[in-house]
């Protein structure tokens, strides 16, 4: 970022933390704040947001708008799903789909109804964990 963009970014971060909604609710409830950021922008920290995202966030926190956009998580690619399945068949003792989904739950810390329902980042973490299996 250019120095001017960095300055704008920094001033927007200050505006976020001095906004009405933040001071009244999110300042005392960090988990809810992180969840708000994750659901709207896919990030857990306001410092990771781009200037345009920060402008939307400031507008919402200052009660100028009623809603934030909903972040759409990208689903794993068919090649990632295939790679997970084939690696599981090669390395696992229990090759059932139920065992694979239990393994995925242990890695992602959330319930998965199928391999195709995994997000891209979760699929990467599962592939790394599968590579470490012996």
mmCIF file of C-alpha atoms in Angstrom:
data_model
loop_
_atom_site.group_PDB
_atom_site.id
_atom_site.type_symbol
_atom_site.label_atom_id
_atom_site.label_comp_id
_atom_site.label_asym_id
_atom_site.label_seq_id
_atom_site.Cartn_x
_atom_site.Cartn_y
_atom_site.Cartn_z
ATOM 1 C CA UNK A 1 0.000 0.000 0.000
ATOM 2 C CA UNK A 2 1.078 3.546 -0.623
ATOM 3 C CA UNK A 3 1.649 5.824 2.380
ATOM 4 C CA UNK A 4 -1.662 7.579 1.713
ATOM 5 C CA UNK A 5 -3.516 4.258 1.581
ATOM 6 C CA UNK A 6 -1.814 3.180 4.807
ATOM 7 C CA UNK A 7 -2.886 6.410 6.481
ATOM 8 C CA UNK A 8 -6.481 5.942 5.278
ATOM 9 C CA UNK A 9 -6.461 2.323 6.462
ATOM 10 C CA UNK A 10 -5.170 3.365 9.876
ATOM 11 C CA UNK A 11 -7.755 6.134 10.276
ATOM 12 C CA UNK A 12 -10.565 3.727 9.323
ATOM 13 C CA UNK A 13 -9.352 1.247 11.958
ATOM 14 C CA UNK A 14 -9.565 4.053 14.528
ATOM 15 C CA UNK A 15 -13.092 4.859 13.331
ATOM 16 C CA UNK A 16 -14.076 1.212 13.742
ATOM 17 C CA UNK A 17 -12.916 1.116 17.351
ATOM 18 C CA UNK A 18 -14.557 4.426 18.246
ATOM 19 C CA UNK A 19 -17.890 3.714 16.557
ATOM 20 C CA UNK A 20 -21.203 3.531 18.395
ATOM 21 C CA UNK A 21 -21.964 -0.188 17.961
ATOM 22 C CA UNK A 22 -18.391 -1.205 18.700
ATOM 23 C CA UNK A 23 -18.233 0.747 21.965
ATOM 24 C CA UNK A 24 -21.701 -0.347 23.089
ATOM 25 C CA UNK A 25 -21.462 -4.055 22.258
ATOM 26 C CA UNK A 26 -18.444 -5.453 20.445
ATOM 27 C CA UNK A 27 -15.772 -3.914 22.690
ATOM 28 C CA UNK A 28 -16.862 -6.203 25.528
ATOM 29 C CA UNK A 29 -17.676 -9.183 23.292
ATOM 30 C CA UNK A 30 -14.614 -10.040 21.193
ATOM 31 C CA UNK A 31 -16.005 -13.366 19.947
ATOM 32 C CA UNK A 32 -19.120 -11.701 18.549
ATOM 33 C CA UNK A 33 -16.961 -9.066 16.858
ATOM 34 C CA UNK A 34 -14.735 -11.692 15.226
ATOM 35 C CA UNK A 35 -17.819 -13.619 14.119
ATOM 36 C CA UNK A 36 -19.293 -10.444 12.608
ATOM 37 C CA UNK A 37 -16.092 -9.839 10.641
ATOM 38 C CA UNK A 38 -15.836 -13.469 9.545
ATOM 39 C CA UNK A 39 -19.450 -13.680 8.380
ATOM 40 C CA UNK A 40 -19.237 -10.412 6.469
ATOM 41 C CA UNK A 41 -15.678 -10.444 5.090
ATOM 42 C CA UNK A 42 -14.149 -13.861 5.788
ATOM 43 C CA UNK A 43 -11.501 -12.392 8.114
ATOM 44 C CA UNK A 44 -11.161 -12.357 11.891
ATOM 45 C CA UNK A 45 -9.436 -8.990 12.311
ATOM 46 C CA UNK A 46 -10.250 -5.498 11.102
ATOM 47 C CA UNK A 47 -6.572 -4.909 10.290
ATOM 48 C CA UNK A 48 -6.822 -7.609 7.596
ATOM 49 C CA UNK A 49 -9.654 -5.785 5.820
ATOM 50 C CA UNK A 50 -9.209 -3.665 2.694
ATOM 51 C CA UNK A 51 -10.142 0.008 2.702
ATOM 52 C CA UNK A 52 -13.460 -0.593 0.898
ATOM 53 C CA UNK A 53 -14.393 -3.291 3.422
ATOM 54 C CA UNK A 54 -13.450 -0.985 6.293
ATOM 55 C CA UNK A 55 -15.688 1.741 4.876
ATOM 56 C CA UNK A 56 -18.614 -0.724 4.867
ATOM 57 C CA UNK A 57 -17.786 -1.813 8.413
ATOM 58 C CA UNK A 58 -17.547 1.763 9.729
ATOM 59 C CA UNK A 59 -20.854 2.607 8.081
ATOM 60 C CA UNK A 60 -22.497 -0.399 9.769
ATOM 61 C CA UNK A 61 -20.928 0.227 13.182
ATOM 62 C CA UNK A 62 -21.968 3.888 13.117
ATOM 63 C CA UNK A 63 -25.546 2.761 12.331
ATOM 64 C CA UNK A 64 -25.623 4.378 8.896
ATOM 65 C CA UNK A 65 -26.516 1.046 7.261
ATOM 66 C CA UNK A 66 -28.525 -1.817 8.710
ATOM 67 C CA UNK A 67 -26.664 -4.796 7.254
ATOM 68 C CA UNK A 68 -23.285 -6.007 6.100
ATOM 69 C CA UNK A 69 -22.667 -8.205 3.060
ATOM 70 C CA UNK A 70 -22.639 -11.964 3.579
ATOM 71 C CA UNK A 71 -19.305 -13.554 2.759
ATOM 72 C CA UNK A 72 -19.543 -16.574 0.466
ATOM 73 C CA UNK A 73 -16.930 -19.187 1.329
ATOM 74 C CA UNK A 74 -15.472 -20.942 -1.679
ATOM 75 C CA UNK A 75 -16.118 -24.664 -1.701
ATOM 76 C CA UNK A 76 -13.312 -27.127 -2.292
ATOM 77 C CA UNK A 77 -12.557 -27.981 -5.875
ATOM 78 C CA UNK A 78 -13.415 -31.386 -7.331
ATOM 79 C CA UNK A 79 -9.689 -32.125 -7.591
ATOM 80 C CA UNK A 80 -9.218 -31.390 -3.869
ATOM 81 C CA UNK A 81 -12.150 -33.677 -2.997
ATOM 82 C CA UNK A 82 -10.725 -36.424 -5.226
ATOM 83 C CA UNK A 83 -7.249 -36.043 -3.698
ATOM 84 C CA UNK A 84 -8.651 -36.221 -0.147
ATOM 85 C CA UNK A 85 -10.640 -39.358 -0.991
ATOM 86 C CA UNK A 86 -7.750 -41.140 -2.715
ATOM 87 C CA UNK A 87 -5.253 -40.247 0.019
ATOM 88 C CA UNK A 88 -7.731 -41.485 2.626
ATOM 89 C CA UNK A 89 -8.143 -44.794 0.774
ATOM 90 C CA UNK A 90 -4.354 -45.197 0.615
ATOM 91 C CA UNK A 91 -3.480 -44.268 4.193
ATOM 92 C CA UNK A 92 -6.448 -44.993 6.476
ATOM 93 C CA UNK A 93 -7.075 -48.234 8.305
ATOM 94 C CA UNK A 94 -10.837 -47.666 8.296
ATOM 95 C CA UNK A 95 -11.594 -46.596 4.733
ATOM 96 C CA UNK A 96 -15.285 -45.823 5.280
ATOM 97 C CA UNK A 97 -16.826 -42.468 4.454
ATOM 98 C CA UNK A 98 -17.990 -42.128 8.061
ATOM 99 C CA UNK A 99 -14.389 -42.447 9.285
ATOM 100 C CA UNK A 100 -13.233 -39.884 6.717
ATOM 101 C CA UNK A 101 -15.896 -37.398 7.822
ATOM 102 C CA UNK A 102 -14.928 -37.969 11.468
ATOM 103 C CA UNK A 103 -11.320 -37.231 10.536
ATOM 104 C CA UNK A 104 -12.440 -34.067 8.732
ATOM 105 C CA UNK A 105 -14.430 -33.004 11.802
ATOM 106 C CA UNK A 106 -11.368 -33.454 13.992
ATOM 107 C CA UNK A 107 -9.248 -31.293 11.663
ATOM 108 C CA UNK A 108 -11.796 -28.565 10.836
ATOM 109 C CA UNK A 109 -13.506 -28.444 14.256
ATOM 110 C CA UNK A 110 -16.938 -28.466 12.607
ATOM 111 C CA UNK A 111 -19.408 -31.076 11.355
ATOM 112 C CA UNK A 112 -19.091 -31.918 7.642
ATOM 113 C CA UNK A 113 -21.934 -33.576 5.766
ATOM 114 C CA UNK A 114 -19.690 -34.466 2.797
ATOM 115 C CA UNK A 115 -16.250 -33.813 1.358
ATOM 116 C CA UNK A 116 -17.780 -31.480 -1.227
ATOM 117 C CA UNK A 117 -19.111 -29.243 1.565
ATOM 118 C CA UNK A 118 -15.599 -28.392 2.778
ATOM 119 C CA UNK A 119 -14.204 -24.925 2.157
ATOM 120 C CA UNK A 120 -10.982 -24.511 0.182
ATOM 121 C CA UNK A 121 -8.915 -23.634 3.261
ATOM 122 C CA UNK A 122 -10.326 -26.595 5.199
ATOM 123 C CA UNK A 123 -9.547 -28.953 2.302
ATOM 124 C CA UNK A 124 -5.942 -27.701 2.289
ATOM 125 C CA UNK A 125 -5.627 -28.383 6.022
ATOM 126 C CA UNK A 126 -7.067 -31.887 5.599
ATOM 127 C CA UNK A 127 -4.663 -32.634 2.762
ATOM 128 C CA UNK A 128 -1.741 -31.530 4.928
ATOM 129 C CA UNK A 129 -2.974 -33.734 7.785
ATOM 130 C CA UNK A 130 -3.406 -36.683 5.397
ATOM 131 C CA UNK A 131 0.149 -36.245 4.113
ATOM 132 C CA UNK A 132 1.405 -36.499 7.709
ATOM 133 C CA UNK A 133 -0.432 -39.805 8.252
ATOM 134 C CA UNK A 134 1.698 -42.912 7.986
#
